[in-house]
XYZ file of C-alpha atoms in Angstrom:
523
model
C 73.011 -12.580 16.960
C 69.342 -13.116 17.507
C 66.733 -11.325 15.108
C 63.337 -9.998 16.470
C 61.488 -13.284 15.239
C 63.981 -15.723 17.632
C 63.497 -13.476 20.038
C 59.788 -13.039 19.836
C 59.578 -17.351 20.253
C 62.316 -17.397 22.105
C 61.557 -14.771 25.488
C 57.556 -13.623 24.613
C 57.908 -12.959 28.238
C 60.571 -10.575 28.698
C 60.557 -8.847 25.312
C 58.007 -6.544 23.218
C 56.326 -7.648 20.276
C 55.575 -4.079 19.587
C 58.200 -1.597 20.823
C 55.946 1.084 21.173
C 54.462 -1.489 24.296
C 58.327 -1.776 24.929
C 58.404 -4.646 27.892
C 54.061 -9.643 32.233
C 53.719 -12.044 35.267
C 54.087 -11.541 33.534
C 52.075 -11.053 30.816
C 53.591 -4.517 28.164
C 51.077 -5.155 25.149
C 53.656 -7.447 24.905
C 52.562 -11.320 23.965
C 53.382 -13.933 26.448
C 52.263 -16.466 24.620
C 52.992 -16.810 21.084
C 50.368 -16.951 18.426
C 47.395 -16.653 20.765
C 46.171 -13.201 18.540
C 45.307 -9.825 20.123
C 43.692 -10.990 23.474
C 46.607 -11.825 24.701
C 48.360 -8.592 24.298
C 47.999 -6.652 27.431
C 49.069 -9.813 29.497
C 52.396 -8.827 30.823
C 52.104 -5.078 31.838
C 54.982 -4.833 34.293
C 55.889 -7.735 35.562
C 59.049 -8.725 35.441
C 57.363 -10.643 34.717
C 55.900 -11.120 32.868
C 58.333 -8.756 32.252
C 55.616 -9.461 31.978
C 52.769 -8.481 34.783
C 49.733 -9.708 34.477
C 49.705 -12.985 33.341
C 49.619 -15.304 33.663
C 52.450 -16.844 33.523
C 55.217 -15.012 35.697
C 59.089 -15.112 35.520
C 59.026 -18.219 37.245
C 57.161 -20.038 35.038
C 59.589 -18.789 32.226
C 62.635 -20.464 34.120
C 60.559 -23.299 34.607
C 60.191 -22.992 30.746
C 64.080 -23.134 30.187
C 64.519 -25.929 31.935
C 62.556 -28.211 30.130
C 63.759 -32.000 29.337
C 61.964 -31.683 25.727
C 61.174 -27.943 24.596
C 59.738 -28.175 21.110
C 57.621 -24.905 19.521
C 55.755 -23.708 16.513
C 56.738 -26.953 14.773
C 54.538 -29.097 12.511
C 54.088 -32.523 13.445
C 54.865 -35.128 10.771
C 53.815 -38.954 11.880
C 57.582 -40.237 12.072
C 58.228 -36.993 13.994
C 56.256 -37.638 16.514
C 57.003 -41.554 16.941
C 60.468 -39.984 17.872
C 58.675 -37.220 20.544
C 57.187 -39.721 22.208
C 59.911 -42.135 22.972
C 61.403 -38.513 24.504
C 58.581 -37.761 26.207
C 58.745 -41.435 27.816
C 61.789 -40.619 30.126
C 61.366 -36.774 30.340
C 60.449 -34.641 33.339
C 59.159 -31.412 32.124
C 57.593 -31.485 28.848
C 56.401 -28.247 26.345
C 54.878 -28.639 23.103
C 53.352 -25.381 21.973
C 51.964 -24.281 18.881
C 52.702 -27.728 17.279
C 49.568 -28.331 15.449
C 48.526 -31.337 17.917
C 44.866 -32.328 17.967
C 42.533 -35.070 19.658
C 44.330 -37.315 17.897
C 47.715 -37.243 19.807
C 46.426 -36.769 22.902
C 45.795 -40.811 23.674
C 49.727 -41.112 22.968
C 49.851 -37.961 25.670
C 47.734 -39.696 28.225
C 50.020 -42.984 27.608
C 52.761 -41.338 28.257
C 51.353 -39.417 31.511
C 50.049 -42.720 33.042
C 53.657 -44.565 32.379
C 55.974 -42.106 32.870
C 55.934 -41.470 36.689
C 58.373 -38.399 36.357
C 56.762 -36.119 34.570
C 56.051 -33.194 36.523
C 55.217 -30.978 34.031
C 53.065 -30.770 30.898
C 52.942 -27.737 28.523
C 50.933 -27.773 25.565
C 48.987 -24.396 25.200
C 48.052 -23.389 21.449
C 47.058 -26.844 19.907
C 43.666 -27.819 18.416
C 43.035 -30.430 21.491
C 39.424 -29.895 21.971
C 36.904 -31.679 24.688
C 37.487 -35.099 22.975
C 41.338 -34.889 22.815
C 41.328 -33.686 26.877
C 38.887 -36.744 27.668
C 41.501 -38.512 26.430
C 44.620 -37.183 28.679
C 42.555 -37.169 31.689
C 42.606 -41.135 31.481
C 46.311 -40.721 31.650
C 45.948 -37.777 34.351
C 44.037 -40.505 36.225
C 46.369 -43.556 36.629
C 47.700 -43.875 39.659
C 51.184 -44.012 38.590
C 50.900 -40.339 37.169
C 52.757 -37.799 39.082
C 52.126 -34.694 37.315
C 52.007 -31.584 39.148
C 51.584 -28.724 36.291
C 49.447 -28.772 33.473
C 48.927 -25.813 30.932
C 46.278 -25.951 28.368
C 45.702 -22.531 27.448
C 44.165 -21.551 23.887
C 43.278 -25.484 23.620
C 39.748 -24.909 21.641
C 38.169 -26.342 25.100
C 34.351 -25.622 26.217
C 32.549 -26.575 29.312
C 32.250 -30.155 27.879
C 36.041 -31.160 29.079
C 35.508 -29.690 32.671
C 34.173 -32.489 34.464
C 36.995 -34.734 33.179
C 39.111 -31.881 34.693
C 36.973 -31.807 37.884
C 37.245 -35.506 38.124
C 41.055 -35.250 37.995
C 41.088 -32.285 40.464
C 39.584 -34.172 43.176
C 41.300 -37.705 42.583
C 45.374 -36.306 42.156
C 46.643 -34.395 45.327
C 49.822 -34.335 42.944
C 48.390 -31.081 41.013
C 49.230 -27.812 41.898
C 48.972 -25.838 39.199
C 46.258 -25.921 36.508
C 46.609 -23.207 33.793
C 43.152 -22.795 31.448
C 43.154 -19.349 30.103
C 41.746 -18.433 26.255
C 39.197 -21.552 26.552
C 35.296 -21.119 26.023
C 35.020 -22.726 29.322
C 31.860 -20.602 30.609
C 29.695 -20.231 33.623
C 28.557 -23.931 33.426
C 32.190 -25.278 32.785
C 33.857 -23.045 35.499
C 31.291 -24.514 37.988
C 31.778 -28.089 37.273
C 35.696 -27.373 37.703
C 35.205 -25.713 41.041
C 33.074 -28.796 42.368
C 36.636 -30.719 42.040
C 38.596 -27.870 43.690
C 36.437 -27.897 46.558
C 37.044 -31.752 46.842
C 39.214 -32.243 50.234
C 41.599 -34.411 47.806
C 42.151 -31.621 45.703
C 45.641 -29.581 46.750
C 45.568 -26.919 43.598
C 47.974 -23.793 44.247
C 47.721 -21.999 41.513
C 44.486 -21.809 38.874
C 44.265 -19.516 35.608
C 40.646 -18.797 33.937
C 41.496 -15.881 31.779
C 39.627 -15.029 28.742
C 37.517 -18.356 30.141
C 33.684 -16.353 29.705
C 33.427 -16.571 33.234
C 30.279 -14.693 34.692
C 29.500 -13.145 37.896
C 27.639 -16.343 38.875
C 31.025 -17.865 38.813
C 32.231 -15.759 41.676
C 29.962 -17.294 44.536
C 31.651 -20.615 43.602
C 35.125 -19.247 43.777
C 34.386 -17.503 46.857
C 33.560 -21.313 48.007
C 36.488 -22.715 46.880
C 38.947 -19.554 48.732
C 36.813 -20.773 51.926
C 37.514 -24.298 51.891
C 40.654 -24.577 50.119
C 43.814 -22.985 52.160
C 46.082 -24.592 49.574
C 45.008 -21.903 47.174
C 47.999 -19.452 46.564
C 47.024 -18.105 43.121
C 44.128 -16.743 41.255
C 43.879 -15.474 38.078
C 40.884 -14.648 36.274
C 41.432 -11.921 34.525
C 39.616 -10.483 30.846
C 36.096 -12.147 32.397
C 33.486 -9.632 32.640
C 32.761 -9.790 36.316
C 32.076 -6.471 37.515
C 31.750 -4.579 40.940
C 28.956 -6.662 42.358
C 31.202 -10.276 41.609
C 34.508 -8.705 43.007
C 32.695 -7.927 46.052
C 31.315 -11.835 46.482
C 35.489 -12.837 45.789
C 36.615 -10.392 48.456
C 34.031 -11.848 51.208
C 35.659 -15.165 50.628
C 39.146 -13.894 50.780
C 38.504 -12.277 54.235
C 38.081 -16.044 55.552
C 40.624 -17.258 57.880
C 41.128 -19.913 55.660
C 42.135 -18.671 52.744
C 45.680 -18.196 52.340
C 45.569 -16.453 48.798
C 49.205 -14.939 48.086
C 48.402 -13.908 44.360
C 45.344 -11.782 42.638
C 44.784 -11.350 39.233
C 41.694 -9.302 38.362
C 42.749 -7.279 34.749
C 39.934 -6.227 32.532
C 37.199 -7.611 35.104
C 35.366 -4.209 34.130
C 35.367 -3.116 37.580
C 35.414 0.638 38.958
C 36.507 2.794 42.141
C 34.037 0.858 43.795
C 36.024 -2.696 43.736
C 38.951 -1.038 45.512
C 37.136 -0.627 49.011
C 36.624 -4.299 48.953
C 39.812 -4.883 47.964
C 41.776 -2.417 50.353
C 39.714 -4.207 53.573
C 41.287 -7.526 52.128
C 45.041 -5.772 51.760
C 44.788 -4.591 55.013
C 43.390 -7.694 56.851
C 45.366 -10.085 54.846
C 49.005 -10.408 55.364
C 49.577 -13.318 52.731
C 48.078 -11.203 49.893
C 51.999 -10.309 48.154
C 50.806 -9.985 44.379
C 47.706 -7.646 43.028
C 46.811 -7.027 39.738
C 44.239 -4.797 38.489
C 45.389 -3.429 35.318
C 43.000 -1.844 32.627
C 40.408 -1.084 34.669
C 38.729 2.184 35.194
C 39.449 2.420 38.958
C 40.512 6.270 38.421
C 42.404 8.372 41.248
C 39.258 7.745 43.568
C 40.050 4.039 43.522
C 43.587 4.305 44.000
C 43.295 6.188 47.196
C 41.023 3.687 48.754
C 43.749 1.053 47.746
C 46.507 2.523 49.296
C 44.485 2.615 52.489
C 44.878 -0.808 52.687
C 47.984 -0.349 51.717
C 49.257 1.505 54.076
C 47.805 -0.734 56.944
C 50.958 -2.373 58.713
C 49.033 -6.131 58.095
C 49.477 -5.843 54.212
C 52.496 -7.079 52.936
C 52.290 -6.484 49.035
C 55.272 -6.811 46.966
C 53.763 -6.977 43.654
C 50.971 -4.197 42.435
C 50.076 -3.754 38.971
C 47.735 -0.859 38.069
C 47.961 -0.477 34.125
C 45.985 1.500 32.588
C 44.226 2.579 35.156
C 43.026 6.461 34.488
C 45.731 7.228 37.137
C 46.775 10.777 37.068
C 49.491 13.342 38.795
C 46.378 13.236 42.032
C 46.839 9.198 42.300
C 50.840 9.712 42.169
C 50.530 11.693 45.469
C 48.937 8.302 47.141
C 51.125 5.928 45.655
C 54.100 8.404 46.564
C 53.499 7.468 50.115
C 52.933 4.057 49.327
C 56.551 3.686 48.500
C 57.944 5.659 51.212
C 56.484 3.615 53.860
C 55.707 0.029 52.744
C 59.235 -1.591 52.453
C 57.495 -4.934 51.537
C 56.656 -3.729 48.018
C 59.239 -4.525 45.425
C 57.309 -4.395 42.048
C 55.310 -1.608 40.950
C 53.579 -0.930 37.439
C 51.827 2.074 36.232
C 52.290 1.511 32.082
C 49.877 3.277 29.915
C 48.406 5.972 32.777
C 49.300 9.851 32.122
C 50.960 10.509 35.022
C 52.933 13.225 32.831
C 56.177 14.532 34.663
C 54.002 16.233 37.612
C 53.193 12.842 38.563
C 56.372 11.504 37.709
C 57.538 14.177 40.285
C 55.417 13.166 42.913
C 56.593 9.569 42.633
C 59.957 10.169 42.474
C 59.551 12.014 46.421
C 58.649 8.801 47.895
C 61.280 6.587 45.912
C 64.187 8.735 47.087
C 62.999 7.844 50.407
C 65.270 5.865 52.652
C 62.691 3.276 53.755
C 61.637 2.852 50.036
C 62.565 -0.879 48.484
C 61.348 -0.921 45.139
C 63.217 -2.936 42.665
C 61.612 -2.841 40.007
C 59.066 0.138 38.399
C 57.223 0.369 34.793
C 56.625 3.839 33.529
C 56.586 3.279 30.311
C 53.895 5.098 27.939
C 53.158 7.649 31.032
C 53.477 10.873 28.869
C 57.001 11.733 30.435
C 59.519 14.207 28.932
C 62.528 15.531 29.994
C 61.515 17.561 32.627
C 61.001 15.050 34.822
C 64.461 13.582 34.381
C 66.307 15.249 36.998
C 64.079 13.767 39.331
C 64.691 10.549 37.929
C 68.235 11.198 37.873
C 68.146 11.921 41.922
C 66.266 8.436 42.681
C 68.844 6.468 40.810
C 71.711 8.310 42.684
C 70.226 7.373 45.817
C 67.959 4.667 45.943
C 70.332 1.500 46.333
C 67.166 -1.238 45.711
C 66.490 -0.214 42.107
C 67.359 -3.062 39.635
C 64.689 -2.400 37.026
C 63.249 0.740 34.526
C 60.858 0.421 32.484
C 60.378 3.954 30.706
C 60.262 3.116 26.680
C 57.663 5.101 25.101
C 58.416 8.375 27.174
C 59.872 11.314 25.120
C 63.042 12.075 26.885
C 64.833 12.561 24.478
C 68.564 13.239 24.192
C 68.592 15.616 26.490
C 66.818 13.101 28.994
C 69.265 10.534 28.745
C 72.005 13.111 29.309
C 70.728 14.038 32.737
C 69.634 10.843 33.875
C 73.450 9.500 33.536
C 74.407 11.492 36.107
C 72.151 9.288 38.493
C 73.638 6.545 36.523
C 76.896 7.138 37.192
C 76.606 7.336 41.022
C 77.951 4.501 42.913
C 74.688 4.524 44.738
C 73.314 3.127 41.678
C 72.848 -0.617 41.015
C 70.492 -0.834 38.208
C 70.449 -4.051 36.219
C 68.012 -3.264 33.855
C 66.982 0.054 32.214
C 64.720 0.165 28.814
C 64.498 3.271 26.991
C 62.808 2.103 23.518
C 60.682 4.577 21.475
C 62.111 7.748 23.487
C 62.915 9.869 20.651
C 66.782 9.241 20.900
C 69.259 9.986 18.162
C 73.310 9.385 18.067
C 73.883 12.275 19.784
C 72.909 10.342 23.387
C 75.053 7.323 22.635
C 78.281 9.060 24.295
C 76.393 9.218 27.310
C 75.300 5.656 27.073
C 78.533 4.337 26.291
C 79.821 5.671 29.715
C 77.457 4.008 31.515
C 78.229 0.977 29.821
C 81.986 0.905 30.054
C 82.069 2.259 34.034
C 78.462 0.386 35.350
C 79.415 -3.481 35.326
C 76.000 -3.795 37.270
C 74.303 -3.087 33.810
C 73.093 -5.717 32.516
C 70.129 -5.137 29.792
C 69.887 -2.043 27.675
C 66.971 -1.542 25.326
C 67.227 1.014 22.679
C 64.888 -0.429 20.052
C 62.765 2.164 17.744
C 65.386 5.244 18.409
C 66.834 6.844 15.929
C 70.323 5.885 16.649
C 72.014 4.791 13.012
C 75.278 3.633 12.494
C 77.148 6.609 14.025
C 75.299 5.727 17.795
C 75.719 2.469 17.344
C 79.431 2.389 16.562
C 79.872 4.475 19.797
C 78.003 1.219 21.800
C 79.795 -1.017 20.396
C 83.369 0.739 21.613
C 81.702 0.439 24.721
C 81.297 -3.117 24.448
C 84.530 -3.736 24.313
C 85.541 -2.093 27.513
C 86.679 -5.079 29.913
C 84.479 -2.869 32.927
C 81.111 -4.066 30.612
C 79.120 -6.882 31.833
C 76.248 -6.003 29.230
C 74.345 -9.614 28.723
C 71.764 -8.413 26.772
C 71.439 -5.016 24.057
C 68.097 -4.873 22.330
C 68.145 -2.700 19.082
C 65.289 -3.719 16.885
C 63.655 -1.587 14.647
C 66.972 0.411 13.940
C 68.405 0.857 10.978
C 71.861 -0.251 10.440
C 74.108 -0.769 7.454
C 75.324 -4.219 6.707
C 78.895 -2.845 7.685
C 77.541 -2.027 11.119
C 75.562 -5.405 10.912
C 78.558 -7.359 10.583
C 80.396 -5.212 13.436
C 78.067 -6.317 15.711
C 78.141 -9.838 14.832
C 81.634 -9.767 15.388
C 81.517 -8.675 18.606
C 78.544 -10.729 19.678
C 80.706 -13.813 18.698
C 83.723 -12.192 20.702
C 81.882 -11.859 23.679
C 80.273 -15.435 24.647
C 77.711 -14.107 27.576
C 76.177 -11.249 25.278
C 73.053 -11.254 23.225
C 71.697 -8.728 20.653
C 68.669 -8.366 19.502
C 68.091 -6.758 16.388
């Protein structure tokens, strides 16, 4: 049985820290980096990421993390423990040492590992006080001819502009390095300028650059524009949570329009942009089929901005796959435009609208697009969108007709027991292939657990169910336990945290989990 604390540490991208945000990426207001503090809490808004969205670190990064040869998190390093780990690092292909209280004093050893272990491909050192001096020592190892590192994470490592000259030298001399993650470091305008000099070097083959929370300024977009024009290898750029503004985004879009630009993923969350930027982004969407992932979450673009984006999205040249619009001030009026996109854009597979006041009227409009045979949407995030029981009939219709939808995140909406009863009809339809259903904080009680139990015992495709922060109590959870024993139930993950249970039911869940090796129950 997994407890909430274990869940947060092992799966920070998938599970919510706060059920109110029930989740990216995805980067939910779920942290996709443990221990980074409140500024990271919104990063995974709707990514499957990253369930996680936004971020940051997406589901592909999570999968990579699970294959780490050496994977240590949240551990204090004694001298003897460090000596033991150094030996392991010398033979590992992938290493993660997040939140391990590492400092500059450890970086000389890490640099030595980098210079001698030719098999080391990925190194993750997030949330350690390495400082500029530590990065300088590491870069000596990175510059060694024998170093073949491909991916480097240094998020929240107390770095400033002073370390950027060393990282820039690495970029300009190490064509093997294809990913660099520097989020939550105070690099500033001058630091990012120096970094871009290395980025534009012909030897640099970087594919992903993450500069979230790095105190960029609008001036940096001139350099980034030049990089986009010259660096066709760059496929992913995350500059979220920097005060850029509309004028800076216009400059950035000019670079993206260059024929040499092959950018596939752009994250601009909380960049202080308005609807004015959406016209430029719309032009990019219409002209650059390479751009398949766009996040403008937590920018107040409103319905006018959404309307402009939809013009580009509807262009036949646009091949968008993932669109994240969480907390963008979208209302039912914006849903009308998005409904047209859903029914016309077969490439679109993920959409996040978390934290927008869509209401039941807006959801009704979205459902019109979701029931269109041409829609191919696979994941939809509609958490905290002001939904009630009234829209559940339309959602049920979607579930009963849309065969491509796999993940539905609708926590934080007051759908109630009556709403669950209504959507059960759609879930039970043979056309429904839903794998993941999130109903945390949806005003549910034990009364709906009979319907949920029927779904669990009848739909083997359903592998993930979140019911956190609901008043299910012993009565409701016992009903769920019976369905989990059914041979047709193939659930792999049941999230029940922040639900009061007696010790008797708690023990029953433990026994049940032990009897089904593929099932994880998270309390």
